[in-house]
PDB file of C-alpha atoms and ligand atoms in Angstrom:
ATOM      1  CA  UNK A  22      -5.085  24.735 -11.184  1.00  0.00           C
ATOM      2  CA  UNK A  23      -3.678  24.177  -7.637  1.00  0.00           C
ATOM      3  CA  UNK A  24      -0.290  25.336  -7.337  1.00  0.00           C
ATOM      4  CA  UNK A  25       2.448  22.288  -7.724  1.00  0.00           C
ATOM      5  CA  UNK A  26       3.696  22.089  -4.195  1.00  0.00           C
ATOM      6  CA  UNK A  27       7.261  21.420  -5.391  1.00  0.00           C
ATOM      7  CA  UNK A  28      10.010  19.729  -3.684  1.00  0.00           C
ATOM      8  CA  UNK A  29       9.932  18.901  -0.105  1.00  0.00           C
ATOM      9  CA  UNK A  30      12.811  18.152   2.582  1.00  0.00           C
ATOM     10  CA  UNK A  31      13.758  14.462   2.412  1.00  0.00           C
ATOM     11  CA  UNK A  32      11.671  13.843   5.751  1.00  0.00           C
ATOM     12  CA  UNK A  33       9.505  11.178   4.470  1.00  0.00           C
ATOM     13  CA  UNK A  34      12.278   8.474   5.057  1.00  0.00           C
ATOM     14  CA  UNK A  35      13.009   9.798   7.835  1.00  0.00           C
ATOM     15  CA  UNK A  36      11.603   6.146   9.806  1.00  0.00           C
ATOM     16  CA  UNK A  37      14.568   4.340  10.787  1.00  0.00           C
ATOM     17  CA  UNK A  38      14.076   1.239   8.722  1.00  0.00           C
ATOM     18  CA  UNK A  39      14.097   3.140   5.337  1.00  0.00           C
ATOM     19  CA  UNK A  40      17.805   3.710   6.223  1.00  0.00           C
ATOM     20  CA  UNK A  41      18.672   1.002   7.629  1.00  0.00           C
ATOM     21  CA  UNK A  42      17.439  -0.987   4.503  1.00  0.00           C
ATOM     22  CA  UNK A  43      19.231   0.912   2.481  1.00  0.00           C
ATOM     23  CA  UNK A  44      22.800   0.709   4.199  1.00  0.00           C
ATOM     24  CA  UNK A  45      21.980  -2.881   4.457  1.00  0.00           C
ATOM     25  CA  UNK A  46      22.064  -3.546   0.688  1.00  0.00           C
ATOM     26  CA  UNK A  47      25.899  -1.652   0.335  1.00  0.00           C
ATOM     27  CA  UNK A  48      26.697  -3.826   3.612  1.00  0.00           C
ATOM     28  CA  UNK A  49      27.748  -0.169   5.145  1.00  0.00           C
ATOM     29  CA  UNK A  50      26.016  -0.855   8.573  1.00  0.00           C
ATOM     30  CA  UNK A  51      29.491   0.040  10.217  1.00  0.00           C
ATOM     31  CA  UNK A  52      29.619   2.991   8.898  1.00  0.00           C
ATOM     32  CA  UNK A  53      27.511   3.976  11.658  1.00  0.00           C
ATOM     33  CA  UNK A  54      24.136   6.193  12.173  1.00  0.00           C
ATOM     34  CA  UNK A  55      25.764   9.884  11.728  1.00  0.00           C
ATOM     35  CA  UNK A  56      26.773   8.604   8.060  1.00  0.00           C
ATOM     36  CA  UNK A  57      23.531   7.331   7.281  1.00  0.00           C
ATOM     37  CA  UNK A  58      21.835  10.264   5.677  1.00  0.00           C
ATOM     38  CA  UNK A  59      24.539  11.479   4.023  1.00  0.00           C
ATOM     39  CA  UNK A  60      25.273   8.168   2.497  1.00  0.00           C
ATOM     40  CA  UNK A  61      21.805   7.533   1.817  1.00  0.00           C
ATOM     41  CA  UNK A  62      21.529  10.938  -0.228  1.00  0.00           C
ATOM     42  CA  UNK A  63      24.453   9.701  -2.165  1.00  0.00           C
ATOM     43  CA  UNK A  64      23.044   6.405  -2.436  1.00  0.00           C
ATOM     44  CA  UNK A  65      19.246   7.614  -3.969  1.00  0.00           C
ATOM     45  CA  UNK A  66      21.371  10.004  -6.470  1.00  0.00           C
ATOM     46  CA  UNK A  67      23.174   7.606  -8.043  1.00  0.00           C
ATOM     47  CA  UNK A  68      19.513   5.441  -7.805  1.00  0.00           C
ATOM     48  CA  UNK A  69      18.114   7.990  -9.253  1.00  0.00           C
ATOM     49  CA  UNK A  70      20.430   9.100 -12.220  1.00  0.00           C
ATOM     50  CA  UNK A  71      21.853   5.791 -12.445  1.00  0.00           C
ATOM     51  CA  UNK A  72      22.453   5.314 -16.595  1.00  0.00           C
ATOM     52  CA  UNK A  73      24.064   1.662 -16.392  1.00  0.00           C
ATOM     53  CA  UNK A  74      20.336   0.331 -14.761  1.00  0.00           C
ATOM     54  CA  UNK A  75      22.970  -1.390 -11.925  1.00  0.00           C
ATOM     55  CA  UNK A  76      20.525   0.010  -9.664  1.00  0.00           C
ATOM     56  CA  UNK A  77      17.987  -2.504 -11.090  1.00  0.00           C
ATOM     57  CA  UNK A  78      19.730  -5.018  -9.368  1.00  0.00           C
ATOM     58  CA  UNK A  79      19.159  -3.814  -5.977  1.00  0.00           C
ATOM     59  CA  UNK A  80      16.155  -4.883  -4.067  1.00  0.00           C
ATOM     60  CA  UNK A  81      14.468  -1.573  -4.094  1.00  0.00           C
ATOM     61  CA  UNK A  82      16.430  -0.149  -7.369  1.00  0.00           C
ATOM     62  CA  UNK A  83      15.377   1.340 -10.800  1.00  0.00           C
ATOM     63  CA  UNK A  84      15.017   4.634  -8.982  1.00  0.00           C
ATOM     64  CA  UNK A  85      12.408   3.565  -6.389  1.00  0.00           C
ATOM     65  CA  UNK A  86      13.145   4.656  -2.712  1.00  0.00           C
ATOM     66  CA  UNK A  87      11.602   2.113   0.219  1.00  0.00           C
ATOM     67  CA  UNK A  88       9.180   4.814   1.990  1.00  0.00           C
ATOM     68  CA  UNK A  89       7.256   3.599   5.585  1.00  0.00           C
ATOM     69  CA  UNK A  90       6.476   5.752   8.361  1.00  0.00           C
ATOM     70  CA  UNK A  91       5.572   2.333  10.388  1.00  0.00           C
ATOM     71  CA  UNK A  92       8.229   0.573  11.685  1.00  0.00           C
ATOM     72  CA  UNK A  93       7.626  -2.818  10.625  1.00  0.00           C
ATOM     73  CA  UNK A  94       4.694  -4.245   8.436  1.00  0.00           C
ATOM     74  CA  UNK A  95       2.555  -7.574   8.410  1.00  0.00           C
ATOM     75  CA  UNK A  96       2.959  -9.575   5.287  1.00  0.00           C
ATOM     76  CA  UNK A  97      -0.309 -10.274   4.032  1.00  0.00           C
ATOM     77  CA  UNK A  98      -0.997 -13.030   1.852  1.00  0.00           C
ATOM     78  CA  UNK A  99      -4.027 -14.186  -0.873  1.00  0.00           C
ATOM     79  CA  UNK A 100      -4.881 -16.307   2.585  1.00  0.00           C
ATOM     80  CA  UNK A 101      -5.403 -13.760   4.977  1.00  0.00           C
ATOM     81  CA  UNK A 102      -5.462  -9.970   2.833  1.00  0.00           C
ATOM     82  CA  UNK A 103      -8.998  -8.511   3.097  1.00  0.00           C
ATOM     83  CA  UNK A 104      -9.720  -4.735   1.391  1.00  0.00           C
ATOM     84  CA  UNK A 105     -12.815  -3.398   2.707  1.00  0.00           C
ATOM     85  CA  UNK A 106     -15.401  -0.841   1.985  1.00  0.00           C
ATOM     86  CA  UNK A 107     -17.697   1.013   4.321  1.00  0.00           C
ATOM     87  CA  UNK A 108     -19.041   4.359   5.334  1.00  0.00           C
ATOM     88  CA  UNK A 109     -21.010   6.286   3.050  1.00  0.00           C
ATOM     89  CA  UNK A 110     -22.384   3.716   1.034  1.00  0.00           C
ATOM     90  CA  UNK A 111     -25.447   1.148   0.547  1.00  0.00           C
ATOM     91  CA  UNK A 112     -23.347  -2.330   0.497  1.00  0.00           C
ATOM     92  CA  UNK A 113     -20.661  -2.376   2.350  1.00  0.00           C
ATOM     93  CA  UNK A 114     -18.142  -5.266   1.015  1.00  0.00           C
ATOM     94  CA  UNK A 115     -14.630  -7.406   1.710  1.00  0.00           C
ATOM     95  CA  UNK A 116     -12.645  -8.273  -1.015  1.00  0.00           C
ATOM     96  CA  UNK A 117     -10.493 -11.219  -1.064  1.00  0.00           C
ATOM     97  CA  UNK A 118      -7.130 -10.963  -3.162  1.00  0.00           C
ATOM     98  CA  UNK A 119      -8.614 -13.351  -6.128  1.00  0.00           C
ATOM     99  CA  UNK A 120     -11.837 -11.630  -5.590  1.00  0.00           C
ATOM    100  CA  UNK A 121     -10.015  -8.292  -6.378  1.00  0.00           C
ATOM    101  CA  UNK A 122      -7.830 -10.120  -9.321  1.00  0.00           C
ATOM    102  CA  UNK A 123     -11.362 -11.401 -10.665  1.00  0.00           C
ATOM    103  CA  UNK A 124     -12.534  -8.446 -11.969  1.00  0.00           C
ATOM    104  CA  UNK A 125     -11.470  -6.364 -14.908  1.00  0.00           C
ATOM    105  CA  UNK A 126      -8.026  -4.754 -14.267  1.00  0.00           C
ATOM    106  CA  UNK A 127      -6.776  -1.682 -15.981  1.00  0.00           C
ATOM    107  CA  UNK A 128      -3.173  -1.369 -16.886  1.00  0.00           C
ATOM    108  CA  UNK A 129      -1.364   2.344 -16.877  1.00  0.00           C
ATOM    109  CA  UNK A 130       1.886   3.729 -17.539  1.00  0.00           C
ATOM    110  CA  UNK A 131       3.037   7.010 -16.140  1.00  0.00           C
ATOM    111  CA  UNK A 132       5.772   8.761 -14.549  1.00  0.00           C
ATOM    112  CA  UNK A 133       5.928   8.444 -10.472  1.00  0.00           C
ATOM    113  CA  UNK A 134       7.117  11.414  -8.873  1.00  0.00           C
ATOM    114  CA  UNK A 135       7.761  11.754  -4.954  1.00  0.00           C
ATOM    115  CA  UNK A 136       7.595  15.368  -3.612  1.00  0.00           C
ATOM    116  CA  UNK A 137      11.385  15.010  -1.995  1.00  0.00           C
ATOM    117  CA  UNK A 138      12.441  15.436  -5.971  1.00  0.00           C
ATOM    118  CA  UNK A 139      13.050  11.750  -7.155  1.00  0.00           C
ATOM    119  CA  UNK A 140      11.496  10.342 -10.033  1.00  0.00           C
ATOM    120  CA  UNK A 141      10.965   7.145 -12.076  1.00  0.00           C
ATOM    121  CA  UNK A 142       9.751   7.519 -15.900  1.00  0.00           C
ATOM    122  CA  UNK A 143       7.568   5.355 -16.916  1.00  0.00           C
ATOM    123  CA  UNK A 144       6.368   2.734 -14.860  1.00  0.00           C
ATOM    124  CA  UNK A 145       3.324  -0.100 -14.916  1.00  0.00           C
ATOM    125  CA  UNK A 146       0.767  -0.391 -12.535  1.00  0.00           C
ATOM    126  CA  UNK A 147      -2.284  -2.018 -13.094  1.00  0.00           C
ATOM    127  CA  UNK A 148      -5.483  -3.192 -10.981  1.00  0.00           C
ATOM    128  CA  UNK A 149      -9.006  -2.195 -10.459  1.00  0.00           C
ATOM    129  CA  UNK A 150     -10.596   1.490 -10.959  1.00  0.00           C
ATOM    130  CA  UNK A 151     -11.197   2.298  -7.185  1.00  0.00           C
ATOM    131  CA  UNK A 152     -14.271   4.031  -8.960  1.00  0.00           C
ATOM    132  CA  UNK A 153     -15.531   0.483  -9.806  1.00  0.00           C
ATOM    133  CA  UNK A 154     -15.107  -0.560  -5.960  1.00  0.00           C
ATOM    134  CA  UNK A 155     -17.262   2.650  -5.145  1.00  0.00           C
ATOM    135  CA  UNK A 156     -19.879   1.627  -7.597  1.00  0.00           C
ATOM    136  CA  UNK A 157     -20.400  -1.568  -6.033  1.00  0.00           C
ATOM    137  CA  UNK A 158     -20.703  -0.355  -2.798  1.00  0.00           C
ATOM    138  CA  UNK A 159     -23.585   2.078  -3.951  1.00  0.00           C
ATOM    139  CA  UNK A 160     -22.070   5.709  -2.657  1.00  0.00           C
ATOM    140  CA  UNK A 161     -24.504   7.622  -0.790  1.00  0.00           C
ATOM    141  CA  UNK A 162     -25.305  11.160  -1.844  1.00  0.00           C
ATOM    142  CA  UNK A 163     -24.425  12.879   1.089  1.00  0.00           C
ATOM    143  CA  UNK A 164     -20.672  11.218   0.112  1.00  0.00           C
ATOM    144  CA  UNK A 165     -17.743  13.477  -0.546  1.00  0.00           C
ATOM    145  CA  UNK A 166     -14.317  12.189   0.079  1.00  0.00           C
ATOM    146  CA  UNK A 167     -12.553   8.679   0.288  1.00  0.00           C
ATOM    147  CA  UNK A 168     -10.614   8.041   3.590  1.00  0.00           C
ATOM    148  CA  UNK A 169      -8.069   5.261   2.748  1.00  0.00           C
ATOM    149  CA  UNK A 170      -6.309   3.548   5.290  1.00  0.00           C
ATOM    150  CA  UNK A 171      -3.202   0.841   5.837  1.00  0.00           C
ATOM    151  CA  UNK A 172      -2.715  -2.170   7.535  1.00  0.00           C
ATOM    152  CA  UNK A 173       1.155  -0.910   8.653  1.00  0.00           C
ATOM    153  CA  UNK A 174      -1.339   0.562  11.058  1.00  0.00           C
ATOM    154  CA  UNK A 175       0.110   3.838  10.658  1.00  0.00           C
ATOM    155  CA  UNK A 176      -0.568   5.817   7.260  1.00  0.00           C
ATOM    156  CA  UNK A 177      -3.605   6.657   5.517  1.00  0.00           C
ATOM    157  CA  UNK A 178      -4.566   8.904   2.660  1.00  0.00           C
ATOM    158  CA  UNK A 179      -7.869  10.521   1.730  1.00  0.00           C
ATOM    159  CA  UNK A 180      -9.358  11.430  -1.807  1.00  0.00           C
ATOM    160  CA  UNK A 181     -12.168  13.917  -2.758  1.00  0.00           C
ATOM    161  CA  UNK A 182     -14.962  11.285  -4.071  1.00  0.00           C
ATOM    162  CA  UNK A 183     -14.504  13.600  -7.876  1.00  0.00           C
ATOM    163  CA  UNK A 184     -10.630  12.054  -7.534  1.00  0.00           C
ATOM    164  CA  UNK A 185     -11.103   9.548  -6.210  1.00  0.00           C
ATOM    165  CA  UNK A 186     -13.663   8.152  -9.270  1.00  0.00           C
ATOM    166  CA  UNK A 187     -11.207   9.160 -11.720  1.00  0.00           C
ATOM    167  CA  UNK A 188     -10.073   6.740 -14.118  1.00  0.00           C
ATOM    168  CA  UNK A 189      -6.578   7.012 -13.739  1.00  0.00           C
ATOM    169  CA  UNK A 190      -7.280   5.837 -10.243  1.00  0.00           C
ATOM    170  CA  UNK A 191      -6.688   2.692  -9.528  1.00  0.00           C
ATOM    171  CA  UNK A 192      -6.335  -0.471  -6.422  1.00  0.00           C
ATOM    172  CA  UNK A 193      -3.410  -1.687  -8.022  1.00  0.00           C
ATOM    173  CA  UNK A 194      -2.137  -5.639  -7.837  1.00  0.00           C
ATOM    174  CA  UNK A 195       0.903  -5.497 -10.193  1.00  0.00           C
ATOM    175  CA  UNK A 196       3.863  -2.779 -10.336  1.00  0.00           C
ATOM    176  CA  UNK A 197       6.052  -3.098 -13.210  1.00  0.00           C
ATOM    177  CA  UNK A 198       3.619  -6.152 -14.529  1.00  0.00           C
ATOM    178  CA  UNK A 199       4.408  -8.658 -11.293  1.00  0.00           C
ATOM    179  CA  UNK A 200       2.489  -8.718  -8.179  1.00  0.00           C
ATOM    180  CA  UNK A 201       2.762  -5.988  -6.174  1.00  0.00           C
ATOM    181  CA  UNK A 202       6.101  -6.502  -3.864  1.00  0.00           C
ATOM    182  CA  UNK A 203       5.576  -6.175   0.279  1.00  0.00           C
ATOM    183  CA  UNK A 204       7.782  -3.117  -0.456  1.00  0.00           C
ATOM    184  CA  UNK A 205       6.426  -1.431  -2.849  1.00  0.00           C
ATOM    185  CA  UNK A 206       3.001  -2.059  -0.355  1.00  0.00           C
ATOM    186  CA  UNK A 207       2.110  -5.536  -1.639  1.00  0.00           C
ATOM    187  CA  UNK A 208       0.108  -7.175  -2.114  1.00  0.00           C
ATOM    188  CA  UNK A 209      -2.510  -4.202  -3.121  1.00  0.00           C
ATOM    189  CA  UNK A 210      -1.608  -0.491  -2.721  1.00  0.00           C
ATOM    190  CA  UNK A 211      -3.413   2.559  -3.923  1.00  0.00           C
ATOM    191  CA  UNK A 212      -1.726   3.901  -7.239  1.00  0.00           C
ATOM    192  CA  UNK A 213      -3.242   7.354  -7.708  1.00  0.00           C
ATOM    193  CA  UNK A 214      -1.310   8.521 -11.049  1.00  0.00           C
ATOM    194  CA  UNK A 215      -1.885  12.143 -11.344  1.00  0.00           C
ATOM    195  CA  UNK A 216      -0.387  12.682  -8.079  1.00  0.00           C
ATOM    196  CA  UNK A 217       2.371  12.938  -6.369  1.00  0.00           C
ATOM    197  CA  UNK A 218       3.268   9.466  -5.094  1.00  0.00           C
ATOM    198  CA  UNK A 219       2.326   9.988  -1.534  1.00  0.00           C
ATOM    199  CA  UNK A 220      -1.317   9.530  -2.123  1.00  0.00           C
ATOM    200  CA  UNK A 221      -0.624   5.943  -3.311  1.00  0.00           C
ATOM    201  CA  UNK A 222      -1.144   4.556  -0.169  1.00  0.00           C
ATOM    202  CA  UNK A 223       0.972   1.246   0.455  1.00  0.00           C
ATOM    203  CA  UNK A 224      -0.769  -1.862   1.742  1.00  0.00           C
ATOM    204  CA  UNK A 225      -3.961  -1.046   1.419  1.00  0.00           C
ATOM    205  CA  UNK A 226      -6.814  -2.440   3.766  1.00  0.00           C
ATOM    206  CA  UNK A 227      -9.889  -0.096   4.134  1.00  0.00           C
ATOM    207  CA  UNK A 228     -11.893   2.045   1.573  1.00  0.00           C
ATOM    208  CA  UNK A 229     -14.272   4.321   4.048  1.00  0.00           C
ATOM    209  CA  UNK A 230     -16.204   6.731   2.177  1.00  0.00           C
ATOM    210  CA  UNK A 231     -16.823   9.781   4.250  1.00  0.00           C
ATOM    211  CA  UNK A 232     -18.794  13.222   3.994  1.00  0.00           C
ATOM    212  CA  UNK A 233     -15.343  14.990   3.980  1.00  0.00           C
ATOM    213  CA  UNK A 234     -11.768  15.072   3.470  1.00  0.00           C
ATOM    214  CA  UNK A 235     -10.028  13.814   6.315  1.00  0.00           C
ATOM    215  CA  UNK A 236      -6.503  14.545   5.725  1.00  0.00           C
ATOM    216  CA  UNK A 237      -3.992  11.975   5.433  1.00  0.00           C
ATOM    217  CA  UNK A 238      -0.745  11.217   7.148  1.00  0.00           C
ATOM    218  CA  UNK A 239       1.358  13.394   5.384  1.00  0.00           C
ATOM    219  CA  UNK A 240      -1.099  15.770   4.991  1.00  0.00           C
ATOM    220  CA  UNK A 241      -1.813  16.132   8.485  1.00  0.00           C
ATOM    221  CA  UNK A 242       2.157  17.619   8.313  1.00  0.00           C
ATOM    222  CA  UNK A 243       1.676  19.879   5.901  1.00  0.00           C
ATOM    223  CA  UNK A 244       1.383  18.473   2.560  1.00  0.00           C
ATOM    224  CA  UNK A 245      -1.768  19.325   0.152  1.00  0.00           C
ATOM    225  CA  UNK A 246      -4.674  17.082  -0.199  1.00  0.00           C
ATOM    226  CA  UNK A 247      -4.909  17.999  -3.550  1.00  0.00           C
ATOM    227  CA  UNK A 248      -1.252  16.550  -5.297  1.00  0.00           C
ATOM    228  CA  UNK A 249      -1.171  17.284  -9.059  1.00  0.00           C
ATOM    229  CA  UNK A 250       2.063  16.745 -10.134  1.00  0.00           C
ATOM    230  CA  UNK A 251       1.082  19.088 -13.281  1.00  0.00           C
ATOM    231  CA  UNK A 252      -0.881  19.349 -16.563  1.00  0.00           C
ATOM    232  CA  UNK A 253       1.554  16.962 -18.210  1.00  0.00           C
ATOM    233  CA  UNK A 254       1.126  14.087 -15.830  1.00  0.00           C
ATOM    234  CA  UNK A 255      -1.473  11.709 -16.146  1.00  0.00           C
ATOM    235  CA  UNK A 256      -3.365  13.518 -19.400  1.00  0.00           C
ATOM    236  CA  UNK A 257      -1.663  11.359 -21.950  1.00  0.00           C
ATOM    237  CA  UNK A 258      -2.026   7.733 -23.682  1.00  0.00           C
ATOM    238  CA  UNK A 259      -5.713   6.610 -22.733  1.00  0.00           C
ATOM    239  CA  UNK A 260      -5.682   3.749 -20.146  1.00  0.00           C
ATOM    240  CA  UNK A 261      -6.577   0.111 -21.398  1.00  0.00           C
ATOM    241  CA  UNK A 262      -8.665  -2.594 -20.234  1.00  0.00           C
TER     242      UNK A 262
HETATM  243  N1  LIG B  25       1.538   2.809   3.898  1.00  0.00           N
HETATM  244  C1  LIG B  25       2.384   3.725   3.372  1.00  0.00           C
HETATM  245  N2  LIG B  25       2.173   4.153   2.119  1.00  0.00           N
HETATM  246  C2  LIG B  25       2.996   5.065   1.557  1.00  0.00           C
HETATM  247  C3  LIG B  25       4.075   5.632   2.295  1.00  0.00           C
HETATM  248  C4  LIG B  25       4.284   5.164   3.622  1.00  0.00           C
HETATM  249  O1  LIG B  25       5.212   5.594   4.330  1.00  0.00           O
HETATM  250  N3  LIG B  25       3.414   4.201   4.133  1.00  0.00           N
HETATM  251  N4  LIG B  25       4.889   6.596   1.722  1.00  0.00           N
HETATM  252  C5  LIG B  25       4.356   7.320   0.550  1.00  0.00           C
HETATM  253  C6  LIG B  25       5.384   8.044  -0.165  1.00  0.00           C
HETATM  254  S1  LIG B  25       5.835   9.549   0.468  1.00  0.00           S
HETATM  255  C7  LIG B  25       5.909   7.587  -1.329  1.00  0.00           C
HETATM  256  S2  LIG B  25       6.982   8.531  -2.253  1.00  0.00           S
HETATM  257  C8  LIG B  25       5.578   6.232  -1.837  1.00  0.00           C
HETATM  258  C9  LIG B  25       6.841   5.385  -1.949  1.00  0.00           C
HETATM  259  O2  LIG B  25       6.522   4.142  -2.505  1.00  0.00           O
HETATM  260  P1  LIG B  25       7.650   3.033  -2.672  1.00  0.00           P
HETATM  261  O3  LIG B  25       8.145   2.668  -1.287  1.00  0.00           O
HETATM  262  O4  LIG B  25       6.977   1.911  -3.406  1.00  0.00           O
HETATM  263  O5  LIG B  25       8.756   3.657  -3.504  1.00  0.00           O
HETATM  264  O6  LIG B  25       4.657   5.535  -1.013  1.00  0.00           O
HETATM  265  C10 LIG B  25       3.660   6.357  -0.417  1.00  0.00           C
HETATM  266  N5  LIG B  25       2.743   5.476   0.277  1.00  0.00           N
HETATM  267 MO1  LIG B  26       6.941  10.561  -1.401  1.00  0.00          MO
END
């Protein structure tokens, strides 16, 4: 088993707009930028622990933290969203948004769990097996990794093809059973559920299957490629069709 990477520093927010959303929701803009990360931490503890669900009332509450390294990010609509595949495979393909919500959709339930230490128990996603998309496309032998990439431009993730053709893998269209939010990487984000929740790439555009792991955005700073959040995690109820 790979050894769980445990808790990171809180650098992943570390874009401006993740604060700045979040002192704009408490109205504390005043307040200034040396008391931002202070008052964020205080903020995503009391998210976090939050017993009275208040927190579910704020646009990115119920525990969730807003997390983009890219500055600002297109919204993308069932108009103009494309996801497509290439690389390593026999039939390359672009999928339109009702193309995607066509086919069969698998729903899950697990915990999410960031490496910076918050968590949210629980939660819905459901979509397509990215092992599905693969099968369409006809993977090549010489395959061996996924390279997943964002139209924010910036971030990207990458998969071992035995991951990434896991069940529990999915291109997920609803969060929570609604459509994906732009936040949460709407309207289709990765949702990799036995990892930690930086390998669900947000706003998902291209599927490129490559010969090896290229690593990801975080990864190129140090994080592993391979994020098992641990035994428990993604071995339990069976998904459903
Ligand atoms: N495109 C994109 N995807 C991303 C990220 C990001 O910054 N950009 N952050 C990752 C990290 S570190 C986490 S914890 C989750 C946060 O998802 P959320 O904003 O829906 O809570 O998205 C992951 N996917
Ligand atoms: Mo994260």
């Amino acid at each position: 088993m790979t050894p769980n990477p445990g808790p990171r520093p809180d650098t992943e927010g570390g874009a401006p707009v993740g604060r700045r959303l979040i002192l704009g929701m408490v109205g504390a803009g005043a307040l200034g930028v040396a008391a931002a990360p202070a008052l964020q931490r205080v903020l995503e503890s009391f998210a976090a622990k939050d017993p009275t669900g208040v927190s579910d009332l704020l646009p990115n509450g119920g525990g969730f933290r807003y997390y983009s390294v890219a500055a600002s990010v297109p919204h993308k609509s069932a108009a103009d969203y494309r996801l497509t595949v290439d690389g390593l495979v026999d039939r390359p393909a672009g999928y339109t948004l009702p193309e995607l919500r066509a086919l069969p959709q698998t729903r899950l339930v697990r915990d999410v769990q960031c490496v910076t230490g918050w968590r949210v128990p629980a939660t819905p996603f459901q979509g397509v097996r990215l092992s599905r998309l693969l099968d369409a496309a006809g993977v090549r032998p010489s395959a061996r990794a996924v390279r997943l990439t964002c139209f924010d431009g910036t971030y990207s993730e990458s998969l071992t093809l035995d991951q990434a053709r896991r069940p529990d893998v999915l291109v997920a269209l609803k969060m929570r059973d609604k459509d994906l939010a732009h936040a949460h990487g709407g309207p289709v984000r990765l949702y990799v559920a036995p990892m930690y929740f930086y390998k669900s790439a947000k706003w998902l555009s291209g599927i490129t299957v490559t010969d090896h792991v290229e690593p990801g955005y975080w990864e190129h700073r140090g994080y592993d490629v391979d994020a098992w959040v641990g035994r428990s995690n993604g071995r339990g109820d069976a998904p459903t069709d």
